[in-house]
Amino acid sequence: MRRTILMKTLSLSLIALAAISTGAGAAEPIPADHQVNGFAIGCQAYTFNRFTVFEAIEKTAAAGGKVIEFYPGQRLSPAEPEVKWDHNASPETVAKVKAKLAEHGLIAVAYGVVGLSKDEAESRKVFEFAKTMGIRVINTESVDAIDTFEKLVKEYDIKVGFHDHPKREKDPNYRMWDPNYILDLVKDRDPRIGSCADTGHWMRSGLKPVECLRILKGRIMSSHLKDLNGFVHLAHDMPYGQGMSDVGAILAEFKAQGFNGPISIEYEYNWENSLPEVTQCVDFVKAWKP
């Protein structure tokens, strides 16, 4: 009898331990061997949206990145261009992408920008995909679904970052560009809900990135780090350190805040041949000193 009780207790303990191990999940810090100079930097695959997922992985690795952020809808590979990569991917497709990541020493850390539904079953598909891929942050602009996905954030221990696009002069109802608006959205929510800080779109909205980061201190979940040649809507990406965003000060602010989340180079210029410039961005981070 005593042995039976002991075995049951041991079994329950193992089950509990497994649950804890699973639950620790995606919000854990990104491993040091997937960081560059203390930053988890890689590419948003949208940088290479003229290419496939497989090619985006190859180019991110070639640039020196250690992590990647996927977006929904990219073609899978040159061999299977008809297959689209997103949270509805088949187990076979997921396995192929995982193998490609492993081949090039990358891990997937973020996914977006993706719509999240008020329908919990639909949003759950995105969280399940993130869990399967080991993704730590889902980036979205789905403000209306926050009540739904807050439950899933707690259940899956996966963060959500509200992404910002530029200010829209003809659409005053669009407020995602304003860090104060984002802060109001998230301040009373689970601490794993915050900002996907797109520094380039802040610049296109006439805002200084470092000031925006300070407003959002403690609520930055991820970043699309960009250096643009101006503070206007038509400004374009430049290699880090050559634009006007002051990337060095941005990196210093990340360090000051203890931010250890994913940083995506989203280079939206020179689309067909941006790899040399993306490499320069990684090299800037590699050489940066506080």
PDB file of C-alpha atoms in Angstrom:
ATOM      1  CA  MET A   1       0.000   0.000   0.000  1.00  0.00           C
ATOM      2  CA  ARG A   2       2.764   2.388   1.005  1.00  0.00           C
ATOM      3  CA  ARG A   3       4.622   1.552  -2.221  1.00  0.00           C
ATOM      4  CA  THR A   4       1.479   2.251  -4.257  1.00  0.00           C
ATOM      5  CA  ILE A   5       1.045   5.632  -2.584  1.00  0.00           C
ATOM      6  CA  LEU A   6       4.728   6.396  -3.155  1.00  0.00           C
ATOM      7  CA  MET A   7       4.491   5.496  -6.843  1.00  0.00           C
ATOM      8  CA  LYS A   8       1.369   7.608  -7.269  1.00  0.00           C
ATOM      9  CA  THR A   9       3.073  10.526  -5.534  1.00  0.00           C
ATOM     10  CA  LEU A  10       6.142  10.122  -7.750  1.00  0.00           C
ATOM     11  CA  SER A  11       3.984   9.957 -10.866  1.00  0.00           C
ATOM     12  CA  LEU A  12       2.120  13.108  -9.885  1.00  0.00           C
ATOM     13  CA  SER A  13       5.424  14.851  -9.177  1.00  0.00           C
ATOM     14  CA  LEU A  14       6.751  13.922 -12.604  1.00  0.00           C
ATOM     15  CA  ILE A  15       3.557  15.129 -14.254  1.00  0.00           C
ATOM     16  CA  ALA A  16       3.791  18.406 -12.353  1.00  0.00           C
ATOM     17  CA  LEU A  17       7.441  18.794 -13.317  1.00  0.00           C
ATOM     18  CA  ALA A  18       6.598  18.173 -16.956  1.00  0.00           C
ATOM     19  CA  ALA A  19       3.847  20.762 -16.789  1.00  0.00           C
ATOM     20  CA  ILE A  20       6.217  23.290 -15.266  1.00  0.00           C
ATOM     21  CA  SER A  21       8.840  22.566 -17.927  1.00  0.00           C
ATOM     22  CA  THR A  22       6.261  22.993 -20.676  1.00  0.00           C
ATOM     23  CA  GLY A  23       4.717  26.064 -19.101  1.00  0.00           C
ATOM     24  CA  ALA A  24       8.048  27.869 -18.735  1.00  0.00           C
ATOM     25  CA  GLY A  25       7.998  27.921 -22.521  1.00  0.00           C
ATOM     26  CA  ALA A  26       8.358  30.667 -24.971  1.00  0.00           C
ATOM     27  CA  ALA A  27       8.696  33.677 -22.687  1.00  0.00           C
ATOM     28  CA  GLU A  28      12.060  32.427 -21.417  1.00  0.00           C
ATOM     29  CA  PRO A  29      15.096  34.566 -22.344  1.00  0.00           C
ATOM     30  CA  ILE A  30      16.649  33.856 -25.720  1.00  0.00           C
ATOM     31  CA  PRO A  31      19.808  31.737 -25.232  1.00  0.00           C
ATOM     32  CA  ALA A  32      23.166  33.530 -25.259  1.00  0.00           C
ATOM     33  CA  ASP A  33      24.370  31.518 -28.257  1.00  0.00           C
ATOM     34  CA  HIS A  34      21.563  33.087 -30.287  1.00  0.00           C
ATOM     35  CA  GLN A  35      22.594  36.628 -29.420  1.00  0.00           C
ATOM     36  CA  VAL A  36      25.032  39.044 -31.022  1.00  0.00           C
ATOM     37  CA  ASN A  37      26.907  41.212 -28.519  1.00  0.00           C
ATOM     38  CA  GLY A  38      24.152  40.609 -25.989  1.00  0.00           C
ATOM     39  CA  PHE A  39      21.274  41.325 -28.386  1.00  0.00           C
ATOM     40  CA  ALA A  40      18.943  38.716 -29.906  1.00  0.00           C
ATOM     41  CA  ILE A  41      19.187  40.162 -33.389  1.00  0.00           C
ATOM     42  CA  GLY A  42      18.249  38.668 -36.721  1.00  0.00           C
ATOM     43  CA  CYS A  43      15.865  39.442 -39.549  1.00  0.00           C
ATOM     44  CA  GLN A  44      12.175  39.902 -39.990  1.00  0.00           C
ATOM     45  CA  ALA A  45      11.665  37.559 -42.950  1.00  0.00           C
ATOM     46  CA  TYR A  46       9.690  40.367 -44.630  1.00  0.00           C
ATOM     47  CA  THR A  47      13.099  41.878 -45.412  1.00  0.00           C
ATOM     48  CA  PHE A  48      13.364  39.095 -47.981  1.00  0.00           C
ATOM     49  CA  ASN A  49       9.738  38.987 -49.101  1.00  0.00           C
ATOM     50  CA  ARG A  50      10.814  38.759 -52.747  1.00  0.00           C
ATOM     51  CA  PHE A  51      12.266  35.393 -51.759  1.00  0.00           C
ATOM     52  CA  THR A  52      11.042  32.267 -49.974  1.00  0.00           C
ATOM     53  CA  VAL A  53      11.113  31.257 -46.304  1.00  0.00           C
ATOM     54  CA  PHE A  54      14.064  28.963 -46.965  1.00  0.00           C
ATOM     55  CA  GLU A  55      15.961  31.766 -48.704  1.00  0.00           C
ATOM     56  CA  ALA A  56      15.103  34.205 -45.895  1.00  0.00           C
ATOM     57  CA  ILE A  57      16.622  31.741 -43.414  1.00  0.00           C
ATOM     58  CA  GLU A  58      19.734  31.379 -45.574  1.00  0.00           C
ATOM     59  CA  LYS A  59      20.145  35.138 -45.993  1.00  0.00           C
ATOM     60  CA  THR A  60      19.586  35.862 -42.301  1.00  0.00           C
ATOM     61  CA  ALA A  61      22.320  33.378 -41.412  1.00  0.00           C
ATOM     62  CA  ALA A  62      24.615  34.776 -44.121  1.00  0.00           C
ATOM     63  CA  ALA A  63      24.187  38.271 -42.651  1.00  0.00           C
ATOM     64  CA  GLY A  64      25.276  37.006 -39.240  1.00  0.00           C
ATOM     65  CA  GLY A  65      21.851  36.989 -37.611  1.00  0.00           C
ATOM     66  CA  LYS A  66      21.073  34.392 -34.968  1.00  0.00           C
ATOM     67  CA  VAL A  67      17.266  34.583 -34.862  1.00  0.00           C
ATOM     68  CA  ILE A  68      14.407  35.162 -37.274  1.00  0.00           C
ATOM     69  CA  GLU A  69      10.882  36.558 -37.181  1.00  0.00           C
ATOM     70  CA  PHE A  70       8.424  35.012 -39.599  1.00  0.00           C
ATOM     71  CA  TYR A  71       5.388  36.672 -41.151  1.00  0.00           C
ATOM     72  CA  PRO A  72       2.279  34.976 -42.551  1.00  0.00           C
ATOM     73  CA  GLY A  73       2.000  34.222 -46.248  1.00  0.00           C
ATOM     74  CA  GLN A  74       5.590  33.900 -47.464  1.00  0.00           C
ATOM     75  CA  ARG A  75       6.288  31.207 -50.056  1.00  0.00           C
ATOM     76  CA  LEU A  76       7.964  28.177 -48.510  1.00  0.00           C
ATOM     77  CA  SER A  77      10.880  27.320 -50.800  1.00  0.00           C
ATOM     78  CA  PRO A  78      12.099  27.392 -54.402  1.00  0.00           C
ATOM     79  CA  ALA A  79      11.087  23.733 -54.654  1.00  0.00           C
ATOM     80  CA  GLU A  80       7.596  24.365 -53.235  1.00  0.00           C
ATOM     81  CA  PRO A  81       6.661  27.963 -54.073  1.00  0.00           C
ATOM     82  CA  GLU A  82       2.966  27.094 -54.030  1.00  0.00           C
ATOM     83  CA  VAL A  83       3.107  26.292 -50.289  1.00  0.00           C
ATOM     84  CA  LYS A  84       2.495  29.311 -48.048  1.00  0.00           C
ATOM     85  CA  TRP A  85       4.031  29.583 -44.584  1.00  0.00           C
ATOM     86  CA  ASP A  86       1.819  30.671 -41.710  1.00  0.00           C
ATOM     87  CA  HIS A  87       0.113  29.401 -38.561  1.00  0.00           C
ATOM     88  CA  ASN A  88      -2.049  27.036 -40.625  1.00  0.00           C
ATOM     89  CA  ALA A  89       0.983  25.126 -41.917  1.00  0.00           C
ATOM     90  CA  SER A  90       0.828  21.338 -41.980  1.00  0.00           C
ATOM     91  CA  PRO A  91       3.016  19.285 -39.608  1.00  0.00           C
ATOM     92  CA  GLU A  92       5.114  18.297 -42.622  1.00  0.00           C
ATOM     93  CA  THR A  93       5.746  21.937 -43.539  1.00  0.00           C
ATOM     94  CA  VAL A  94       6.563  22.820 -39.934  1.00  0.00           C
ATOM     95  CA  ALA A  95       9.090  19.979 -39.842  1.00  0.00           C
ATOM     96  CA  LYS A  96      10.748  21.236 -43.029  1.00  0.00           C
ATOM     97  CA  VAL A  97      11.104  24.767 -41.652  1.00  0.00           C
ATOM     98  CA  LYS A  98      12.460  23.499 -38.333  1.00  0.00           C
ATOM     99  CA  ALA A  99      15.040  21.428 -40.194  1.00  0.00           C
ATOM    100  CA  LYS A 100      16.052  24.424 -42.307  1.00  0.00           C
ATOM    101  CA  LEU A 101      16.447  26.576 -39.196  1.00  0.00           C
ATOM    102  CA  ALA A 102      18.599  23.914 -37.539  1.00  0.00           C
ATOM    103  CA  GLU A 103      20.725  23.564 -40.666  1.00  0.00           C
ATOM    104  CA  HIS A 104      21.615  27.264 -40.485  1.00  0.00           C
ATOM    105  CA  GLY A 105      21.854  27.622 -36.715  1.00  0.00           C
ATOM    106  CA  LEU A 106      18.836  29.903 -36.327  1.00  0.00           C
ATOM    107  CA  ILE A 107      15.820  29.852 -34.045  1.00  0.00           C
ATOM    108  CA  ALA A 108      12.424  31.433 -34.679  1.00  0.00           C
ATOM    109  CA  VAL A 109      11.640  33.975 -31.965  1.00  0.00           C
ATOM    110  CA  ALA A 110       8.752  36.105 -33.247  1.00  0.00           C
ATOM    111  CA  TYR A 111       5.795  35.968 -35.626  1.00  0.00           C
ATOM    112  CA  GLY A 112       3.879  38.809 -37.204  1.00  0.00           C
ATOM    113  CA  VAL A 113       2.464  41.128 -37.963  1.00  0.00           C
ATOM    114  CA  VAL A 114      -0.525  38.794 -37.741  1.00  0.00           C
ATOM    115  CA  GLY A 115      -4.192  39.360 -37.064  1.00  0.00           C
ATOM    116  CA  LEU A 116      -5.594  37.910 -33.848  1.00  0.00           C
ATOM    117  CA  SER A 117      -9.295  37.165 -33.692  1.00  0.00           C
ATOM    118  CA  LYS A 118     -11.816  37.797 -30.937  1.00  0.00           C
ATOM    119  CA  ASP A 119     -12.777  34.184 -31.640  1.00  0.00           C
ATOM    120  CA  GLU A 120     -10.625  32.290 -29.143  1.00  0.00           C
ATOM    121  CA  ALA A 121     -10.441  29.172 -31.313  1.00  0.00           C
ATOM    122  CA  GLU A 122      -8.981  31.183 -34.193  1.00  0.00           C
ATOM    123  CA  SER A 123      -6.446  33.016 -32.030  1.00  0.00           C
ATOM    124  CA  ARG A 124      -5.502  29.749 -30.374  1.00  0.00           C
ATOM    125  CA  LYS A 125      -4.232  28.491 -33.744  1.00  0.00           C
ATOM    126  CA  VAL A 126      -1.650  31.289 -33.737  1.00  0.00           C
ATOM    127  CA  PHE A 127      -0.558  30.527 -30.174  1.00  0.00           C
ATOM    128  CA  GLU A 128      -0.339  26.800 -30.875  1.00  0.00           C
ATOM    129  CA  PHE A 129       1.843  27.532 -33.893  1.00  0.00           C
ATOM    130  CA  ALA A 130       4.054  29.802 -31.789  1.00  0.00           C
ATOM    131  CA  LYS A 131       4.375  27.124 -29.122  1.00  0.00           C
ATOM    132  CA  THR A 132       5.287  24.492 -31.712  1.00  0.00           C
ATOM    133  CA  MET A 133       7.956  26.739 -33.235  1.00  0.00           C
ATOM    134  CA  GLY A 134       9.362  27.958 -29.905  1.00  0.00           C
ATOM    135  CA  ILE A 135       8.335  31.510 -30.780  1.00  0.00           C
ATOM    136  CA  ARG A 136       8.457  33.919 -27.859  1.00  0.00           C
ATOM    137  CA  VAL A 137       6.503  36.912 -29.197  1.00  0.00           C
ATOM    138  CA  ILE A 138       3.467  37.311 -31.444  1.00  0.00           C
ATOM    139  CA  ASN A 139       3.271  40.770 -33.039  1.00  0.00           C
ATOM    140  CA  THR A 140      -0.133  42.172 -33.956  1.00  0.00           C
ATOM    141  CA  GLU A 141      -2.271  45.283 -34.326  1.00  0.00           C
ATOM    142  CA  SER A 142      -5.498  43.542 -33.270  1.00  0.00           C
ATOM    143  CA  VAL A 143      -6.517  45.883 -30.467  1.00  0.00           C
ATOM    144  CA  ASP A 144     -10.105  44.636 -30.466  1.00  0.00           C
ATOM    145  CA  ALA A 145      -8.988  41.093 -29.587  1.00  0.00           C
ATOM    146  CA  ILE A 146      -6.990  41.989 -26.469  1.00  0.00           C
ATOM    147  CA  ASP A 147      -9.487  40.416 -24.042  1.00  0.00           C
ATOM    148  CA  THR A 148      -9.290  37.162 -25.982  1.00  0.00           C
ATOM    149  CA  PHE A 149      -5.561  36.924 -26.449  1.00  0.00           C
ATOM    150  CA  GLU A 150      -4.752  38.060 -22.909  1.00  0.00           C
ATOM    151  CA  LYS A 151      -6.182  34.725 -21.737  1.00  0.00           C
ATOM    152  CA  LEU A 152      -3.958  32.915 -24.221  1.00  0.00           C
ATOM    153  CA  VAL A 153      -0.887  34.895 -23.161  1.00  0.00           C
ATOM    154  CA  LYS A 154      -1.445  33.604 -19.629  1.00  0.00           C
ATOM    155  CA  GLU A 155      -2.128  30.064 -20.772  1.00  0.00           C
ATOM    156  CA  TYR A 156       0.790  29.716 -23.182  1.00  0.00           C
ATOM    157  CA  ASP A 157       3.304  32.085 -21.566  1.00  0.00           C
ATOM    158  CA  ILE A 158       3.841  33.726 -24.950  1.00  0.00           C
ATOM    159  CA  LYS A 159       4.181  37.489 -25.238  1.00  0.00           C
ATOM    160  CA  VAL A 160       2.225  39.788 -27.557  1.00  0.00           C
ATOM    161  CA  GLY A 161       3.608  43.034 -28.937  1.00  0.00           C
ATOM    162  CA  PHE A 162       1.440  45.755 -30.460  1.00  0.00           C
ATOM    163  CA  HIS A 163       3.151  46.842 -33.671  1.00  0.00           C
ATOM    164  CA  ASP A 164       3.136  50.416 -34.940  1.00  0.00           C
ATOM    165  CA  HIS A 165       2.788  51.601 -38.515  1.00  0.00           C
ATOM    166  CA  PRO A 166       3.188  55.282 -39.468  1.00  0.00           C
ATOM    167  CA  LYS A 167       0.720  58.008 -38.622  1.00  0.00           C
ATOM    168  CA  ARG A 168      -2.067  58.253 -41.208  1.00  0.00           C
ATOM    169  CA  GLU A 169      -3.016  61.818 -42.023  1.00  0.00           C
ATOM    170  CA  LYS A 170      -6.300  60.709 -43.602  1.00  0.00           C
ATOM    171  CA  ASP A 171      -7.189  58.289 -40.811  1.00  0.00           C
ATOM    172  CA  PRO A 172      -7.101  59.975 -37.383  1.00  0.00           C
ATOM    173  CA  ASN A 173      -8.610  56.837 -35.840  1.00  0.00           C
ATOM    174  CA  TYR A 174      -5.367  54.952 -36.477  1.00  0.00           C
ATOM    175  CA  ARG A 175      -3.335  55.492 -33.308  1.00  0.00           C
ATOM    176  CA  MET A 176      -0.869  52.613 -33.198  1.00  0.00           C
ATOM    177  CA  TRP A 177       1.974  54.986 -34.121  1.00  0.00           C
ATOM    178  CA  ASP A 178       1.626  56.784 -30.758  1.00  0.00           C
ATOM    179  CA  PRO A 179       3.578  55.124 -27.907  1.00  0.00           C
ATOM    180  CA  ASN A 180       1.337  56.817 -25.345  1.00  0.00           C
ATOM    181  CA  TYR A 181      -1.676  55.119 -26.914  1.00  0.00           C
ATOM    182  CA  ILE A 182       0.082  51.740 -26.789  1.00  0.00           C
ATOM    183  CA  LEU A 183       0.983  52.324 -23.147  1.00  0.00           C
ATOM    184  CA  ASP A 184      -2.646  53.117 -22.310  1.00  0.00           C
ATOM    185  CA  LEU A 185      -3.708  49.901 -24.047  1.00  0.00           C
ATOM    186  CA  VAL A 186      -1.362  47.658 -22.089  1.00  0.00           C
ATOM    187  CA  LYS A 187      -0.660  49.298 -18.718  1.00  0.00           C
ATOM    188  CA  ASP A 188      -3.398  47.395 -16.871  1.00  0.00           C
ATOM    189  CA  ARG A 189      -2.946  44.160 -18.810  1.00  0.00           C
ATOM    190  CA  ASP A 190      -0.761  41.124 -18.288  1.00  0.00           C
ATOM    191  CA  PRO A 191       2.890  42.294 -18.251  1.00  0.00           C
ATOM    192  CA  ARG A 192       3.611  40.017 -21.217  1.00  0.00           C
ATOM    193  CA  ILE A 193       1.494  42.309 -23.424  1.00  0.00           C
ATOM    194  CA  GLY A 194       3.281  45.394 -24.689  1.00  0.00           C
ATOM    195  CA  SER A 195       4.920  46.983 -27.715  1.00  0.00           C
ATOM    196  CA  CYS A 196       6.570  45.680 -30.848  1.00  0.00           C
ATOM    197  CA  ALA A 197       8.680  48.808 -31.182  1.00  0.00           C
ATOM    198  CA  ASP A 198       9.074  49.642 -34.877  1.00  0.00           C
ATOM    199  CA  THR A 199      11.597  52.470 -34.743  1.00  0.00           C
ATOM    200  CA  GLY A 200      11.345  53.249 -38.449  1.00  0.00           C
ATOM    201  CA  HIS A 201       7.602  53.813 -38.395  1.00  0.00           C
ATOM    202  CA  TRP A 202       8.019  56.083 -35.359  1.00  0.00           C
ATOM    203  CA  MET A 203      10.474  58.122 -37.433  1.00  0.00           C
ATOM    204  CA  ARG A 204       7.992  58.263 -40.311  1.00  0.00           C
ATOM    205  CA  SER A 205       5.508  59.633 -37.776  1.00  0.00           C
ATOM    206  CA  GLY A 206       7.965  62.380 -36.778  1.00  0.00           C
ATOM    207  CA  LEU A 207       8.903  60.758 -33.449  1.00  0.00           C
ATOM    208  CA  LYS A 208      12.346  60.111 -31.969  1.00  0.00           C
ATOM    209  CA  PRO A 209      12.771  56.389 -31.261  1.00  0.00           C
ATOM    210  CA  VAL A 210      14.670  56.729 -27.979  1.00  0.00           C
ATOM    211  CA  GLU A 211      11.963  58.977 -26.541  1.00  0.00           C
ATOM    212  CA  CYS A 212       9.299  56.458 -27.589  1.00  0.00           C
ATOM    213  CA  LEU A 213      11.217  53.610 -25.970  1.00  0.00           C
ATOM    214  CA  ARG A 214      11.415  55.544 -22.717  1.00  0.00           C
ATOM    215  CA  ILE A 215       7.659  56.098 -22.728  1.00  0.00           C
ATOM    216  CA  LEU A 216       7.187  52.340 -23.110  1.00  0.00           C
ATOM    217  CA  LYS A 217       9.812  51.346 -20.542  1.00  0.00           C
ATOM    218  CA  GLY A 218       9.094  47.876 -19.192  1.00  0.00           C
ATOM    219  CA  ARG A 219       6.482  47.113 -21.859  1.00  0.00           C
ATOM    220  CA  ILE A 220       8.681  46.456 -24.881  1.00  0.00           C
ATOM    221  CA  MET A 221       8.230  42.863 -26.021  1.00  0.00           C
ATOM    222  CA  SER A 222      10.073  43.002 -29.353  1.00  0.00           C
ATOM    223  CA  SER A 223      11.434  45.482 -31.864  1.00  0.00           C
ATOM    224  CA  HIS A 224      11.662  46.081 -35.584  1.00  0.00           C
ATOM    225  CA  LEU A 225      14.886  48.077 -35.475  1.00  0.00           C
ATOM    226  CA  LYS A 226      15.413  50.447 -38.395  1.00  0.00           C
ATOM    227  CA  ASP A 227      17.658  53.362 -39.268  1.00  0.00           C
ATOM    228  CA  LEU A 228      16.068  55.748 -41.763  1.00  0.00           C
ATOM    229  CA  ASN A 229      17.425  58.696 -43.709  1.00  0.00           C
ATOM    230  CA  GLY A 230      14.814  61.102 -42.339  1.00  0.00           C
ATOM    231  CA  PHE A 231      11.746  61.746 -40.207  1.00  0.00           C
ATOM    232  CA  VAL A 232       9.255  61.799 -43.074  1.00  0.00           C
ATOM    233  CA  HIS A 233       6.830  59.258 -44.476  1.00  0.00           C
ATOM    234  CA  LEU A 234       8.928  58.555 -47.580  1.00  0.00           C
ATOM    235  CA  ALA A 235      12.172  58.013 -45.653  1.00  0.00           C
ATOM    236  CA  HIS A 236      13.926  54.729 -46.396  1.00  0.00           C
ATOM    237  CA  ASP A 237      16.122  52.241 -44.569  1.00  0.00           C
ATOM    238  CA  MET A 238      19.869  52.620 -44.330  1.00  0.00           C
ATOM    239  CA  PRO A 239      22.521  50.431 -42.686  1.00  0.00           C
ATOM    240  CA  TYR A 240      22.645  50.989 -38.944  1.00  0.00           C
ATOM    241  CA  GLY A 241      24.674  54.043 -38.032  1.00  0.00           C
ATOM    242  CA  GLN A 242      24.210  55.734 -41.408  1.00  0.00           C
ATOM    243  CA  GLY A 243      20.706  57.100 -40.846  1.00  0.00           C
ATOM    244  CA  MET A 244      19.144  59.529 -38.378  1.00  0.00           C
ATOM    245  CA  SER A 245      17.597  57.244 -35.752  1.00  0.00           C
ATOM    246  CA  ASP A 246      20.731  57.072 -33.543  1.00  0.00           C
ATOM    247  CA  VAL A 247      20.881  53.278 -33.356  1.00  0.00           C
ATOM    248  CA  GLY A 248      23.685  53.459 -30.812  1.00  0.00           C
ATOM    249  CA  ALA A 249      21.436  55.353 -28.406  1.00  0.00           C
ATOM    250  CA  ILE A 250      18.604  52.903 -29.083  1.00  0.00           C
ATOM    251  CA  LEU A 251      20.831  49.952 -28.189  1.00  0.00           C
ATOM    252  CA  ALA A 252      21.956  51.791 -25.054  1.00  0.00           C
ATOM    253  CA  GLU A 253      18.315  52.330 -24.082  1.00  0.00           C
ATOM    254  CA  PHE A 254      17.538  48.651 -24.624  1.00  0.00           C
ATOM    255  CA  LYS A 255      20.408  47.800 -22.278  1.00  0.00           C
ATOM    256  CA  ALA A 256      19.342  50.393 -19.707  1.00  0.00           C
ATOM    257  CA  GLN A 257      15.841  48.901 -19.637  1.00  0.00           C
ATOM    258  CA  GLY A 258      17.103  45.332 -19.391  1.00  0.00           C
ATOM    259  CA  PHE A 259      15.337  44.467 -22.637  1.00  0.00           C
ATOM    260  CA  ASN A 260      16.315  40.980 -23.812  1.00  0.00           C
ATOM    261  CA  GLY A 261      13.623  40.279 -26.394  1.00  0.00           C
ATOM    262  CA  PRO A 262      13.903  39.715 -30.142  1.00  0.00           C
ATOM    263  CA  ILE A 263      15.207  42.499 -32.371  1.00  0.00           C
ATOM    264  CA  SER A 264      14.322  42.154 -36.047  1.00  0.00           C
ATOM    265  CA  ILE A 265      16.132  43.915 -38.854  1.00  0.00           C
ATOM    266  CA  GLU A 266      13.254  44.769 -41.182  1.00  0.00           C
ATOM    267  CA  TYR A 267      15.057  46.306 -44.136  1.00  0.00           C
ATOM    268  CA  GLU A 268      12.458  47.615 -46.573  1.00  0.00           C
ATOM    269  CA  TYR A 269      14.706  49.040 -49.272  1.00  0.00           C
ATOM    270  CA  ASN A 270      16.842  47.678 -52.103  1.00  0.00           C
ATOM    271  CA  TRP A 271      14.571  44.649 -51.873  1.00  0.00           C
ATOM    272  CA  GLU A 272      16.311  42.397 -54.402  1.00  0.00           C
ATOM    273  CA  ASN A 273      19.847  42.903 -53.116  1.00  0.00           C
ATOM    274  CA  SER A 274      19.712  44.044 -49.493  1.00  0.00           C
ATOM    275  CA  LEU A 275      21.946  41.350 -47.997  1.00  0.00           C
ATOM    276  CA  PRO A 276      25.126  43.511 -47.906  1.00  0.00           C
ATOM    277  CA  GLU A 277      23.235  46.283 -46.094  1.00  0.00           C
ATOM    278  CA  VAL A 278      21.581  43.854 -43.688  1.00  0.00           C
ATOM    279  CA  THR A 279      25.034  42.433 -42.950  1.00  0.00           C
ATOM    280  CA  GLN A 280      26.227  45.957 -42.145  1.00  0.00           C
ATOM    281  CA  CYS A 281      23.362  46.251 -39.647  1.00  0.00           C
ATOM    282  CA  VAL A 282      24.428  43.062 -37.865  1.00  0.00           C
ATOM    283  CA  ASP A 283      28.059  44.205 -37.930  1.00  0.00           C
ATOM    284  CA  PHE A 284      27.074  47.513 -36.301  1.00  0.00           C
ATOM    285  CA  VAL A 285      25.432  45.658 -33.419  1.00  0.00           C
ATOM    286  CA  LYS A 286      28.392  43.297 -33.179  1.00  0.00           C
ATOM    287  CA  ALA A 287      30.811  46.223 -32.828  1.00  0.00           C
ATOM    288  CA  TRP A 288      28.625  48.404 -30.589  1.00  0.00           C
ATOM    289  CA  LYS A 289      29.991  49.396 -27.196  1.00  0.00           C
ATOM    290  CA  PRO A 290      28.026  51.047 -24.364  1.00  0.00           C
TER     291      PRO A 290
END
